[in-house]
PDB file of C-alpha atoms in Angstrom:
ATOM      1  CA  MET G  29       1.146  -1.773   6.799  1.00 71.00           C
ATOM      2  CA  ASN G  30       1.173  -2.165  10.555  1.00 89.00           C
ATOM      3  CA  ILE G  31       4.189  -0.404  12.087  1.00 93.00           C
ATOM      4  CA  LYS G  32       5.227  -0.626  15.748  1.00 95.00           C
ATOM      5  CA  PHE G  33       7.287   2.099  17.381  1.00 96.00           C
ATOM      6  CA  LYS G  34       9.671   1.349  20.201  1.00 95.00           C
ATOM      7  CA  GLU G  35      12.372   3.144  22.122  1.00 95.00           C
ATOM      8  CA  ILE G  36      15.799   1.993  20.933  1.00 92.00           C
ATOM      9  CA  ASN G  37      17.306  -0.590  23.238  1.00 89.00           C
ATOM     10  CA  GLU G  38      20.234  -2.989  23.188  1.00 85.00           C
ATOM     11  CA  THR G  39      18.374  -5.559  21.088  1.00 85.00           C
ATOM     12  CA  HIS G  40      17.858  -3.052  18.267  1.00 88.00           C
ATOM     13  CA  LEU G  41      21.524  -2.079  17.948  1.00 84.00           C
ATOM     14  CA  GLU G  42      22.674  -5.095  15.940  1.00 79.00           C
ATOM     15  CA  ARG G  43      19.756  -4.671  13.555  1.00 81.00           C
ATOM     16  CA  LEU G  44      20.630  -0.978  13.143  1.00 80.00           C
ATOM     17  CA  ASP G  45      24.271  -1.688  12.260  1.00 72.00           C
ATOM     18  CA  SER G  46      24.004  -1.863   8.477  1.00 71.00           C
ATOM     19  CA  LEU G  47      21.500   1.000   8.272  1.00 76.00           C
ATOM     20  CA  LEU G  48      23.684   3.270  10.398  1.00 71.00           C
ATOM     21  CA  ASN G  49      26.903   2.440   8.594  1.00 62.00           C
ATOM     22  CA  GLU G  50      25.299   2.912   5.192  1.00 60.00           C
ATOM     23  CA  ALA G  51      23.682   6.231   6.086  1.00 56.00           C
ATOM     24  CA  THR G  52      26.585   7.674   8.073  1.00 53.00           C
ATOM     25  CA  VAL G  53      29.588   6.604   6.048  1.00 50.00           C
ATOM     26  CA  SER G  54      28.206   6.965   2.535  1.00 51.00           C
ATOM     27  CA  LYS G  55      26.683  10.399   3.066  1.00 55.00           C
ATOM     28  CA  ASN G  56      29.294  12.107   5.218  1.00 56.00           C
ATOM     29  CA  PRO G  57      32.927  12.238   4.116  1.00 55.00           C
ATOM     30  CA  PHE G  58      34.028  13.335   7.606  1.00 51.00           C
ATOM     31  CA  PHE G  59      33.257   9.950   9.129  1.00 53.00           C
ATOM     32  CA  SER G  60      35.091   6.728   8.481  1.00 52.00           C
ATOM     33  CA  LYS G  61      33.606   3.266   8.836  1.00 51.00           C
ATOM     34  CA  LYS G  62      34.040   2.019  12.363  1.00 59.00           C
ATOM     35  CA  ASN G  63      32.193  -0.176  14.755  1.00 65.00           C
ATOM     36  CA  LEU G  64      29.328   2.216  15.450  1.00 72.00           C
ATOM     37  CA  ILE G  65      27.318  -0.371  17.371  1.00 75.00           C
ATOM     38  CA  GLU G  66      30.106  -1.125  19.839  1.00 81.00           C
ATOM     39  CA  GLN G  67      30.614   2.583  20.404  1.00 82.00           C
ATOM     40  CA  MET G  68      26.867   3.057  20.905  1.00 83.00           C
ATOM     41  CA  ARG G  69      26.822   0.246  23.484  1.00 85.00           C
ATOM     42  CA  GLN G  70      29.632   1.908  25.409  1.00 89.00           C
ATOM     43  CA  GLU G  71      28.087   5.371  25.233  1.00 88.00           C
ATOM     44  CA  LYS G  72      24.368   4.558  25.446  1.00 88.00           C
ATOM     45  CA  GLU G  73      23.723   7.134  28.175  1.00 91.00           C
ATOM     46  CA  TYR G  74      24.483   9.925  25.676  1.00 92.00           C
ATOM     47  CA  PHE G  75      21.691   9.235  23.203  1.00 93.00           C
ATOM     48  CA  LYS G  76      18.143   8.002  22.864  1.00 95.00           C
ATOM     49  CA  GLY G  77      15.980   7.119  19.934  1.00 95.00           C
ATOM     50  CA  TYR G  78      13.041   5.299  18.466  1.00 97.00           C
ATOM     51  CA  VAL G  79      12.686   2.622  15.817  1.00 95.00           C
ATOM     52  CA  ALA G  80       9.828   1.846  13.450  1.00 95.00           C
ATOM     53  CA  ILE G  81       9.401  -1.925  13.086  1.00 94.00           C
ATOM     54  CA  SER G  82       7.441  -3.653  10.333  1.00 91.00           C
ATOM     55  CA  GLU G  83       5.148  -6.657  10.706  1.00 91.00           C
ATOM     56  CA  GLU G  84       8.117  -8.767   9.564  1.00 90.00           C
ATOM     57  CA  GLU G  85      10.115  -7.409  12.541  1.00 89.00           C
ATOM     58  CA  GLU G  86      12.430  -5.378  10.283  1.00 90.00           C
ATOM     59  CA  ILE G  87      13.560  -1.901  11.267  1.00 91.00           C
ATOM     60  CA  VAL G  88      12.154   0.368   8.565  1.00 91.00           C
ATOM     61  CA  GLY G  89      12.944   3.700  10.175  1.00 92.00           C
ATOM     62  CA  TYR G  90      14.637   5.296  13.138  1.00 93.00           C
ATOM     63  CA  VAL G  91      15.444   8.553  14.828  1.00 94.00           C
ATOM     64  CA  ILE G  92      18.451   8.959  17.108  1.00 93.00           C
ATOM     65  CA  PHE G  93      18.985  12.044  19.244  1.00 95.00           C
ATOM     66  CA  SER G  94      21.351  13.355  21.874  1.00 95.00           C
ATOM     67  CA  PHE G  95      21.292  16.093  24.468  1.00 95.00           C
ATOM     68  CA  ALA G  96      22.791  19.540  24.153  1.00 93.00           C
ATOM     69  CA  TYR G  97      22.646  22.963  25.727  1.00 92.00           C
ATOM     70  CA  SER G  98      21.799  26.175  23.940  1.00 85.00           C
ATOM     71  CA  ILE G  99      22.796  29.428  25.605  1.00 90.00           C
ATOM     72  CA  TRP G 100      19.796  30.979  23.856  1.00 86.00           C
ATOM     73  CA  SER G 101      17.199  28.449  24.925  1.00 88.00           C
ATOM     74  CA  GLY G 102      18.579  26.075  27.573  1.00 92.00           C
ATOM     75  CA  ARG G 103      18.450  22.281  27.513  1.00 94.00           C
ATOM     76  CA  SER G 104      17.899  20.996  24.016  1.00 94.00           C
ATOM     77  CA  ILE G 105      17.733  17.865  21.925  1.00 95.00           C
ATOM     78  CA  TYR G 106      19.759  17.419  18.767  1.00 94.00           C
ATOM     79  CA  ILE G 107      18.508  14.858  16.240  1.00 93.00           C
ATOM     80  CA  ASN G 108      21.601  13.077  14.916  1.00 89.00           C
ATOM     81  CA  LYS G 109      19.977  10.675  12.444  1.00 87.00           C
ATOM     82  CA  PHE G 110      16.493  10.422  11.019  1.00 88.00           C
ATOM     83  CA  TYR G 111      15.847   7.678   8.479  1.00 88.00           C
ATOM     84  CA  ILE G 112      12.848   6.060   6.824  1.00 88.00           C
ATOM     85  CA  HIS G 113      13.164   3.273   4.253  1.00 87.00           C
ATOM     86  CA  PRO G 114      12.682   4.981   0.841  1.00 84.00           C
ATOM     87  CA  GLN G 115       9.692   2.808  -0.123  1.00 88.00           C
ATOM     88  CA  LEU G 116       7.879   3.743   3.093  1.00 86.00           C
ATOM     89  CA  ARG G 117       8.356   7.502   3.039  1.00 85.00           C
ATOM     90  CA  GLN G 118       5.328   9.786   3.141  1.00 85.00           C
ATOM     91  CA  LYS G 119       3.195   7.127   4.834  1.00 89.00           C
ATOM     92  CA  GLY G 120       3.108   8.763   8.273  1.00 89.00           C
ATOM     93  CA  ILE G 121       6.152   7.030   9.767  1.00 93.00           C
ATOM     94  CA  GLU G 122       8.152  10.292   9.718  1.00 91.00           C
ATOM     95  CA  SER G 123       5.413  12.077  11.635  1.00 92.00           C
ATOM     96  CA  GLN G 124       5.128   9.319  14.225  1.00 94.00           C
ATOM     97  CA  LEU G 125       8.865   9.229  14.902  1.00 95.00           C
ATOM     98  CA  MET G 126       9.123  13.028  15.137  1.00 94.00           C
ATOM     99  CA  HIS G 127       6.070  13.096  17.402  1.00 95.00           C
ATOM    100  CA  ARG G 128       7.847  10.736  19.795  1.00 96.00           C
ATOM    101  CA  VAL G 129      10.936  12.962  19.933  1.00 96.00           C
ATOM    102  CA  ILE G 130       8.858  16.102  20.461  1.00 95.00           C
ATOM    103  CA  THR G 131       6.755  14.418  23.159  1.00 96.00           C
ATOM    104  CA  TYR G 132       9.919  13.197  24.916  1.00 96.00           C
ATOM    105  CA  ALA G 133      11.342  16.744  24.780  1.00 95.00           C
ATOM    106  CA  GLN G 134       8.160  18.325  26.141  1.00 95.00           C
ATOM    107  CA  TYR G 135       7.687  15.728  28.876  1.00 96.00           C
ATOM    108  CA  ASN G 136      11.300  16.162  30.033  1.00 96.00           C
ATOM    109  CA  ASP G 137      11.173  19.976  29.869  1.00 95.00           C
ATOM    110  CA  PHE G 138      13.619  20.479  27.008  1.00 94.00           C
ATOM    111  CA  LYS G 139      13.294  23.883  25.364  1.00 94.00           C
ATOM    112  CA  LEU G 140      14.447  23.202  21.813  1.00 93.00           C
ATOM    113  CA  VAL G 141      14.716  20.393  19.261  1.00 93.00           C
ATOM    114  CA  THR G 142      17.207  20.942  16.423  1.00 90.00           C
ATOM    115  CA  TRP G 143      18.587  18.978  13.496  1.00 88.00           C
ATOM    116  CA  ASP G 144      20.508  19.546  10.304  1.00 83.00           C
ATOM    117  CA  ILE G 145      19.112  18.866   6.871  1.00 80.00           C
ATOM    118  CA  SER G 146      21.240  16.985   4.372  1.00 70.00           C
ATOM    119  CA  ASP G 147      18.339  16.254   2.034  1.00 65.00           C
ATOM    120  CA  LYS G 148      17.042  19.670   1.037  1.00 70.00           C
ATOM    121  CA  SER G 149      14.141  18.291  -0.957  1.00 73.00           C
ATOM    122  CA  GLU G 150      11.023  20.416  -1.055  1.00 80.00           C
ATOM    123  CA  ALA G 151       8.981  17.523   0.364  1.00 79.00           C
ATOM    124  CA  MET G 152      11.203  17.249   3.449  1.00 80.00           C
ATOM    125  CA  ILE G 153      11.226  21.006   3.999  1.00 82.00           C
ATOM    126  CA  ARG G 154       7.411  21.080   3.746  1.00 83.00           C
ATOM    127  CA  PHE G 155       7.226  18.194   6.241  1.00 83.00           C
ATOM    128  CA  TYR G 156       9.478  20.005   8.736  1.00 85.00           C
ATOM    129  CA  GLU G 157       7.536  23.247   8.361  1.00 86.00           C
ATOM    130  CA  LYS G 158       4.230  21.379   8.738  1.00 88.00           C
ATOM    131  CA  ILE G 159       5.292  20.117  12.172  1.00 86.00           C
ATOM    132  CA  GLY G 160       6.184  23.688  13.168  1.00 87.00           C
ATOM    133  CA  ALA G 161       9.931  23.809  12.533  1.00 87.00           C
ATOM    134  CA  LYS G 162      11.594  26.884  11.120  1.00 87.00           C
ATOM    135  CA  VAL G 163      13.991  25.995   8.307  1.00 85.00           C
ATOM    136  CA  ASP G 164      16.759  28.487   7.706  1.00 81.00           C
ATOM    137  CA  ASN G 165      19.282  28.610   4.895  1.00 76.00           C
ATOM    138  CA  VAL G 166      21.981  30.284   6.939  1.00 72.00           C
ATOM    139  CA  LYS G 167      23.549  27.588   9.111  1.00 69.00           C
ATOM    140  CA  LEU G 168      26.632  25.763   7.876  1.00 64.00           C
ATOM    141  CA  ASN G 169      27.960  22.667   9.635  1.00 68.00           C
ATOM    142  CA  CYS G 170      31.516  22.471  10.884  1.00 66.00           C
ATOM    143  CA  ILE G 171      32.945  19.176  12.042  1.00 68.00           C
ATOM    144  CA  LEU G 172      36.225  18.687  13.877  1.00 61.00           C
ATOM    145  CA  ALA G 173      36.926  14.980  14.341  1.00 63.00           C
ATOM    146  CA  LEU G 174      39.150  14.411  17.365  1.00 70.00           C
ATOM    147  CA  LYS G 175      39.843  10.715  16.818  1.00 61.00           C
TER     148      LYS G 175
END
């Protein structure tokens, strides 16, 4: 399968709508269904990302990240969403998307890339460790929704 990788732009947002709503709303009880795409259009300077596009021009994977600051490390990137279509997992798409994020971080002098794991499968943990990430079992997520 021939996959193209592109930086997320305005034209990808509509095509991401159902994938984002499905992944965000169904897996996280803290978020309610809302117009994520409209919000992303309005706040596009706060995030970046990459999409994996099939030969049929379908989005089969994506990674979306935002910018943060760590008092321990300095400027950092936080990966908000990382998704690969289930039938295409473990075919190198994960590595290519993560490589793009890491390259972006290095090129722009970020000091840290972080993300949370909701799928604690052994395969995913091995993948993260293979790319050099340290996976800890200590961190808990707290979410305070303001609106």
